[in-house]
PDB file of C-alpha atoms and ligand atoms in Angstrom:
ATOM      1  CA  UNK A  29     121.827 115.776  73.250  1.00 46.00           C
ATOM      2  CA  UNK A  30     124.187 115.836  76.175  1.00 44.00           C
ATOM      3  CA  UNK A  31     125.234 112.618  77.733  1.00 48.00           C
ATOM      4  CA  UNK A  32     123.275 113.643  80.997  1.00 46.00           C
ATOM      5  CA  UNK A  33     120.068 114.397  79.213  1.00 46.00           C
ATOM      6  CA  UNK A  34     120.213 111.290  77.106  1.00 48.00           C
ATOM      7  CA  UNK A  35     120.809 109.127  80.231  1.00 48.00           C
ATOM      8  CA  UNK A  36     117.806 110.842  81.707  1.00 48.00           C
ATOM      9  CA  UNK A  37     115.659 110.054  78.819  1.00 56.00           C
ATOM     10  CA  UNK A  38     115.977 106.352  79.631  1.00 87.00           C
ATOM     11  CA  UNK A  39     114.025 106.919  82.748  1.00 93.00           C
ATOM     12  CA  UNK A  40     110.635 105.437  82.836  1.00 97.00           C
ATOM     13  CA  UNK A  41     107.328 107.605  82.875  1.00 98.00           C
ATOM     14  CA  UNK A  42     104.913 105.996  85.266  1.00 98.00           C
ATOM     15  CA  UNK A  43     101.219 107.196  85.390  1.00 98.00           C
ATOM     16  CA  UNK A  44      99.128 106.522  88.410  1.00 98.00           C
ATOM     17  CA  UNK A  45      96.081 107.606  90.007  1.00 98.00           C
ATOM     18  CA  UNK A  46      92.523 106.681  90.826  1.00 97.00           C
ATOM     19  CA  UNK A  47      90.415 104.345  88.612  1.00 96.00           C
ATOM     20  CA  UNK A  48      88.883 106.331  85.712  1.00 95.00           C
ATOM     21  CA  UNK A  49      91.625 108.970  85.486  1.00 97.00           C
ATOM     22  CA  UNK A  50      92.593 107.735  82.110  1.00 97.00           C
ATOM     23  CA  UNK A  51      95.922 106.312  82.961  1.00 98.00           C
ATOM     24  CA  UNK A  52      96.088 103.591  80.266  1.00 98.00           C
ATOM     25  CA  UNK A  53      94.579 105.922  77.455  1.00 98.00           C
ATOM     26  CA  UNK A  54      97.025 108.774  78.197  1.00 98.00           C
ATOM     27  CA  UNK A  55      99.898 106.151  78.565  1.00 98.00           C
ATOM     28  CA  UNK A  56      99.387 104.957  75.032  1.00 98.00           C
ATOM     29  CA  UNK A  57      99.281 108.378  73.788  1.00 98.00           C
ATOM     30  CA  UNK A  58     102.396 109.346  75.596  1.00 98.00           C
ATOM     31  CA  UNK A  59     104.207 106.157  74.531  1.00 98.00           C
ATOM     32  CA  UNK A  60     103.407 106.805  70.820  1.00 98.00           C
ATOM     33  CA  UNK A  61     104.465 110.428  70.795  1.00 97.00           C
ATOM     34  CA  UNK A  62     107.743 109.591  72.561  1.00 95.00           C
ATOM     35  CA  UNK A  63     108.146 106.262  70.560  1.00 95.00           C
ATOM     36  CA  UNK A  64     108.556 104.236  73.710  1.00 96.00           C
ATOM     37  CA  UNK A  65     107.382 100.826  74.981  1.00 97.00           C
ATOM     38  CA  UNK A  66     104.038 101.122  76.776  1.00 98.00           C
ATOM     39  CA  UNK A  67     103.238  98.688  79.660  1.00 98.00           C
ATOM     40  CA  UNK A  68      99.822  98.536  81.105  1.00 98.00           C
ATOM     41  CA  UNK A  69     100.145  96.606  84.583  1.00 98.00           C
ATOM     42  CA  UNK A  70      96.596  95.716  84.680  1.00 98.00           C
ATOM     43  CA  UNK A  71      96.750  94.117  81.069  1.00 98.00           C
ATOM     44  CA  UNK A  72     100.146  92.438  81.849  1.00 98.00           C
ATOM     45  CA  UNK A  73      98.861  90.857  85.175  1.00 98.00           C
ATOM     46  CA  UNK A  74      95.584  89.747  83.312  1.00 98.00           C
ATOM     47  CA  UNK A  75      97.614  88.046  80.516  1.00 98.00           C
ATOM     48  CA  UNK A  76     100.022  86.241  82.885  1.00 98.00           C
ATOM     49  CA  UNK A  77      97.220  85.121  85.094  1.00 98.00           C
ATOM     50  CA  UNK A  78      95.155  84.121  81.914  1.00 98.00           C
ATOM     51  CA  UNK A  79      91.970  85.731  83.675  1.00 98.00           C
ATOM     52  CA  UNK A  80      90.455  89.050  84.113  1.00 97.00           C
ATOM     53  CA  UNK A  81      90.870  91.255  87.247  1.00 97.00           C
ATOM     54  CA  UNK A  82      87.436  90.630  88.635  1.00 96.00           C
ATOM     55  CA  UNK A  83      88.182  86.886  88.469  1.00 97.00           C
ATOM     56  CA  UNK A  84      91.422  87.365  90.140  1.00 98.00           C
ATOM     57  CA  UNK A  85      89.821  89.191  92.879  1.00 97.00           C
ATOM     58  CA  UNK A  86      87.046  86.586  93.230  1.00 96.00           C
ATOM     59  CA  UNK A  87      89.067  83.543  93.031  1.00 98.00           C
ATOM     60  CA  UNK A  88      92.182  84.648  94.960  1.00 98.00           C
ATOM     61  CA  UNK A  89      91.266  87.597  96.867  1.00 97.00           C
ATOM     62  CA  UNK A  90      92.489  91.131  96.850  1.00 97.00           C
ATOM     63  CA  UNK A  91      95.837  90.548  98.792  1.00 98.00           C
ATOM     64  CA  UNK A  92      96.989  88.055  95.945  1.00 98.00           C
ATOM     65  CA  UNK A  93      96.406  90.710  93.370  1.00 98.00           C
ATOM     66  CA  UNK A  94      98.380  93.190  95.559  1.00 98.00           C
ATOM     67  CA  UNK A  95     101.181  90.699  95.694  1.00 98.00           C
ATOM     68  CA  UNK A  96     101.176  90.531  91.912  1.00 98.00           C
ATOM     69  CA  UNK A  97     101.299  94.292  91.651  1.00 98.00           C
ATOM     70  CA  UNK A  98     104.184  94.500  94.039  1.00 98.00           C
ATOM     71  CA  UNK A  99     106.140  91.998  92.371  1.00 98.00           C
ATOM     72  CA  UNK A 100     105.500  93.656  89.004  1.00 98.00           C
ATOM     73  CA  UNK A 101     106.471  97.006  90.340  1.00 98.00           C
ATOM     74  CA  UNK A 102     109.850  95.409  91.320  1.00 98.00           C
ATOM     75  CA  UNK A 103     110.093  93.799  87.876  1.00 98.00           C
ATOM     76  CA  UNK A 104     109.469  97.045  85.911  1.00 98.00           C
ATOM     77  CA  UNK A 105     111.866  99.038  88.071  1.00 97.00           C
ATOM     78  CA  UNK A 106     114.606  96.868  86.510  1.00 96.00           C
ATOM     79  CA  UNK A 107     113.758  98.247  83.079  1.00 96.00           C
ATOM     80  CA  UNK A 108     114.301 101.545  81.455  1.00 96.00           C
ATOM     81  CA  UNK A 109     112.639 103.903  78.941  1.00 96.00           C
ATOM     82  CA  UNK A 110     109.097 102.607  79.489  1.00 98.00           C
ATOM     83  CA  UNK A 111     105.879 104.410  79.810  1.00 98.00           C
ATOM     84  CA  UNK A 112     103.852 102.578  82.436  1.00 98.00           C
ATOM     85  CA  UNK A 113     100.234 102.786  83.414  1.00 98.00           C
ATOM     86  CA  UNK A 114      99.681 101.327  87.023  1.00 98.00           C
ATOM     87  CA  UNK A 115      96.488 100.071  88.380  1.00 98.00           C
ATOM     88  CA  UNK A 116      94.838 102.793  90.701  1.00 98.00           C
ATOM     89  CA  UNK A 117      95.870 100.954  93.763  1.00 98.00           C
ATOM     90  CA  UNK A 118      99.369  99.691  92.933  1.00 98.00           C
ATOM     91  CA  UNK A 119     101.384 102.553  94.202  1.00 98.00           C
ATOM     92  CA  UNK A 120      99.485 103.102  97.496  1.00 98.00           C
ATOM     93  CA  UNK A 121     102.070 100.762  99.470  1.00 98.00           C
ATOM     94  CA  UNK A 122     104.936 103.264  99.893  1.00 97.00           C
ATOM     95  CA  UNK A 123     107.372 100.581  99.007  1.00 98.00           C
ATOM     96  CA  UNK A 124     106.038 100.214  95.535  1.00 98.00           C
ATOM     97  CA  UNK A 125     106.111 103.897  94.905  1.00 98.00           C
ATOM     98  CA  UNK A 126     109.627 104.059  96.134  1.00 98.00           C
ATOM     99  CA  UNK A 127     110.688 101.409  93.950  1.00 98.00           C
ATOM    100  CA  UNK A 128     109.295 102.996  90.959  1.00 98.00           C
ATOM    101  CA  UNK A 129     110.124 106.486  91.865  1.00 97.00           C
ATOM    102  CA  UNK A 130     113.606 105.725  91.852  1.00 97.00           C
ATOM    103  CA  UNK A 131     113.451 104.676  88.229  1.00 97.00           C
ATOM    104  CA  UNK A 132     111.860 107.721  86.719  1.00 94.00           C
ATOM    105  CA  UNK A 133     109.101 110.221  86.783  1.00 96.00           C
ATOM    106  CA  UNK A 134     105.827 109.319  88.658  1.00 98.00           C
ATOM    107  CA  UNK A 135     102.922 111.330  87.776  1.00 98.00           C
ATOM    108  CA  UNK A 136      99.652 111.079  89.676  1.00 98.00           C
ATOM    109  CA  UNK A 137      96.402 111.868  87.624  1.00 98.00           C
ATOM    110  CA  UNK A 138      93.852 113.763  89.737  1.00 98.00           C
ATOM    111  CA  UNK A 139      90.037 114.039  88.728  1.00 97.00           C
ATOM    112  CA  UNK A 140      86.764 115.199  90.609  1.00 95.00           C
ATOM    113  CA  UNK A 141      84.707 112.354  92.102  1.00 93.00           C
ATOM    114  CA  UNK A 142      81.760 113.528  89.923  1.00 93.00           C
ATOM    115  CA  UNK A 143      83.629 113.209  86.721  1.00 95.00           C
ATOM    116  CA  UNK A 144      85.127 109.805  87.795  1.00 95.00           C
ATOM    117  CA  UNK A 145      81.544 108.645  88.584  1.00 92.00           C
ATOM    118  CA  UNK A 146      80.356 109.605  85.028  1.00 92.00           C
ATOM    119  CA  UNK A 147      83.285 107.560  83.792  1.00 91.00           C
ATOM    120  CA  UNK A 148      83.380 104.374  85.810  1.00 91.00           C
ATOM    121  CA  UNK A 149      80.186 104.478  87.969  1.00 86.00           C
ATOM    122  CA  UNK A 150      78.745 101.684  86.003  1.00 82.00           C
ATOM    123  CA  UNK A 151      81.911  99.646  85.093  1.00 85.00           C
ATOM    124  CA  UNK A 152      81.537  95.992  85.624  1.00 83.00           C
ATOM    125  CA  UNK A 153      85.282  95.194  85.819  1.00 86.00           C
ATOM    126  CA  UNK A 154      86.229  97.263  88.841  1.00 90.00           C
ATOM    127  CA  UNK A 155      85.987  94.946  91.785  1.00 91.00           C
ATOM    128  CA  UNK A 156      87.123  97.669  94.343  1.00 90.00           C
ATOM    129  CA  UNK A 157      83.887  99.368  93.360  1.00 87.00           C
ATOM    130  CA  UNK A 158      81.678  96.424  93.894  1.00 81.00           C
ATOM    131  CA  UNK A 159      78.633  97.367  96.143  1.00 69.00           C
ATOM    132  CA  UNK A 160      75.001  97.534  95.962  1.00 61.00           C
ATOM    133  CA  UNK A 161      73.959 100.261  93.332  1.00 61.00           C
ATOM    134  CA  UNK A 162      73.076 102.940  95.681  1.00 65.00           C
ATOM    135  CA  UNK A 163      76.281 102.345  97.674  1.00 82.00           C
ATOM    136  CA  UNK A 164      78.594 102.751  94.626  1.00 84.00           C
ATOM    137  CA  UNK A 165      78.999 106.575  94.705  1.00 88.00           C
ATOM    138  CA  UNK A 166      79.691 106.551  98.321  1.00 88.00           C
ATOM    139  CA  UNK A 167      82.153 103.582  97.986  1.00 88.00           C
ATOM    140  CA  UNK A 168      84.183 105.546  95.086  1.00 91.00           C
ATOM    141  CA  UNK A 169      84.239 108.878  97.341  1.00 91.00           C
ATOM    142  CA  UNK A 170      85.233 106.953 100.438  1.00 92.00           C
ATOM    143  CA  UNK A 171      87.842 105.136  98.435  1.00 93.00           C
ATOM    144  CA  UNK A 172      89.216 108.606  97.178  1.00 95.00           C
ATOM    145  CA  UNK A 173      89.323 109.927 100.720  1.00 95.00           C
ATOM    146  CA  UNK A 174      91.108 106.756 101.995  1.00 95.00           C
ATOM    147  CA  UNK A 175      93.680 107.107  99.226  1.00 97.00           C
ATOM    148  CA  UNK A 176      94.343 110.837  99.438  1.00 96.00           C
ATOM    149  CA  UNK A 177      97.239 110.667 101.831  1.00 97.00           C
ATOM    150  CA  UNK A 178      99.029 108.056  99.666  1.00 97.00           C
ATOM    151  CA  UNK A 179      98.336 109.815  96.439  1.00 98.00           C
ATOM    152  CA  UNK A 180      99.555 113.017  98.071  1.00 98.00           C
ATOM    153  CA  UNK A 181     103.145 111.431  98.539  1.00 97.00           C
ATOM    154  CA  UNK A 182     103.507 111.557  94.897  1.00 97.00           C
ATOM    155  CA  UNK A 183     105.510 114.647  93.668  1.00 92.00           C
ATOM    156  CA  UNK A 184     103.722 115.388  90.415  1.00 96.00           C
ATOM    157  CA  UNK A 185     100.223 115.715  90.050  1.00 97.00           C
ATOM    158  CA  UNK A 186      98.085 116.641  87.096  1.00 98.00           C
ATOM    159  CA  UNK A 187      94.347 117.647  87.301  1.00 98.00           C
ATOM    160  CA  UNK A 188      92.580 115.969  84.602  1.00 98.00           C
ATOM    161  CA  UNK A 189      89.142 116.796  85.588  1.00 97.00           C
ATOM    162  CA  UNK A 190      88.520 119.184  82.467  1.00 96.00           C
ATOM    163  CA  UNK A 191      91.106 117.834  80.121  1.00 97.00           C
ATOM    164  CA  UNK A 192      90.666 115.258  77.226  1.00 97.00           C
ATOM    165  CA  UNK A 193      93.215 112.428  77.113  1.00 97.00           C
ATOM    166  CA  UNK A 194      94.819 114.149  74.169  1.00 98.00           C
ATOM    167  CA  UNK A 195      95.455 117.177  76.345  1.00 98.00           C
ATOM    168  CA  UNK A 196      96.596 115.248  79.428  1.00 98.00           C
ATOM    169  CA  UNK A 197      99.120 113.431  77.152  1.00 98.00           C
ATOM    170  CA  UNK A 198     100.484 116.706  75.695  1.00 98.00           C
ATOM    171  CA  UNK A 199     100.969 118.080  79.272  1.00 97.00           C
ATOM    172  CA  UNK A 200     102.785 114.803  80.311  1.00 97.00           C
ATOM    173  CA  UNK A 201     104.961 115.120  77.350  1.00 97.00           C
ATOM    174  CA  UNK A 202     105.704 118.755  78.006  1.00 95.00           C
ATOM    175  CA  UNK A 203     106.662 117.773  81.566  1.00 93.00           C
ATOM    176  CA  UNK A 204     108.890 114.958  80.509  1.00 92.00           C
ATOM    177  CA  UNK A 205     110.621 117.281  77.861  1.00 89.00           C
ATOM    178  CA  UNK A 206     111.017 120.057  80.489  1.00 85.00           C
ATOM    179  CA  UNK A 207     112.569 117.397  82.861  1.00 74.00           C
ATOM    180  CA  UNK A 208     114.932 115.749  80.280  1.00 69.00           C
TER     181      UNK A 208
HETATM  182  C1  S3P B  16      92.196  99.005  91.289  1.00 75.67           C
HETATM  183  C2  S3P B  16      92.398  99.674  90.060  1.00 75.67           C
HETATM  184  C3  S3P B  16      92.135  98.827  88.724  1.00 75.67           C
HETATM  185  C4  S3P B  16      92.715  97.473  89.043  1.00 75.67           C
HETATM  186  C5  S3P B  16      91.976  96.809  90.145  1.00 75.67           C
HETATM  187  C6  S3P B  16      92.206  97.569  91.367  1.00 75.67           C
HETATM  188  C7  S3P B  16      92.367  99.884  92.448  1.00 75.67           C
HETATM  189  O1  S3P B  16      92.892  99.582  87.744  1.00 75.67           O
HETATM  190  O2  S3P B  16      94.084  97.504  89.154  1.00 75.67           O
HETATM  191  O3  S3P B  16      90.746  96.727  89.853  1.00 75.67           O
HETATM  192  O4  S3P B  16      92.523  99.364  93.560  1.00 75.67           O
HETATM  193  O5  S3P B  16      92.260 101.133  92.354  1.00 75.67           O
HETATM  194  P1  S3P B  16      92.250 100.938  87.054  1.00 75.67           P
HETATM  195  O6  S3P B  16      92.771 102.028  87.849  1.00 75.67           O
HETATM  196  O7  S3P B  16      93.223 100.923  85.723  1.00 75.67           O
HETATM  197  O8  S3P B  16      91.010 100.929  87.014  1.00 75.67           O
END
């Protein structure tokens, strides 16, 4: 491996995208395949806070959670060689995207709303979707639309609508290897 490529291989791989796109599952598979450390931002925030995300939202409010995310983006940006799965809203603020983008490859996983709905429509632990039952699909579709511009700022996208987590992981690994 040339010095240049070995330096590049220390860069982080950051998976982002809407809730239910499979960031955490894919991230674990990619980390295992590349023998890297995996960091799930939501899991780390929950462990440090000693409470699950719905409780953080309920007890402290969304802005508090967003501050934790921003601080964690900055903290992780100081590290190398990680595979990181962000929460679905973590890289919506452009500053968070820029801070992590400088440290490696950010890949946004995209998925059709109907498939997301099948995966997370009934999820109890997603406060951003908390709505009366008949409003949940509309809420999901509206959030996707609101976030489209922010996700579009990300250079690399992968449509996971028809792919298994294993297939997505394989494509991520291929992209990383092509980039090294
Ligand atoms: C959120 C997504 C969640 C979690 C929190 C907020 C969002 O993560 O960070 O509930 O704003 O999209 P997942 O994308 O892993 O569900």
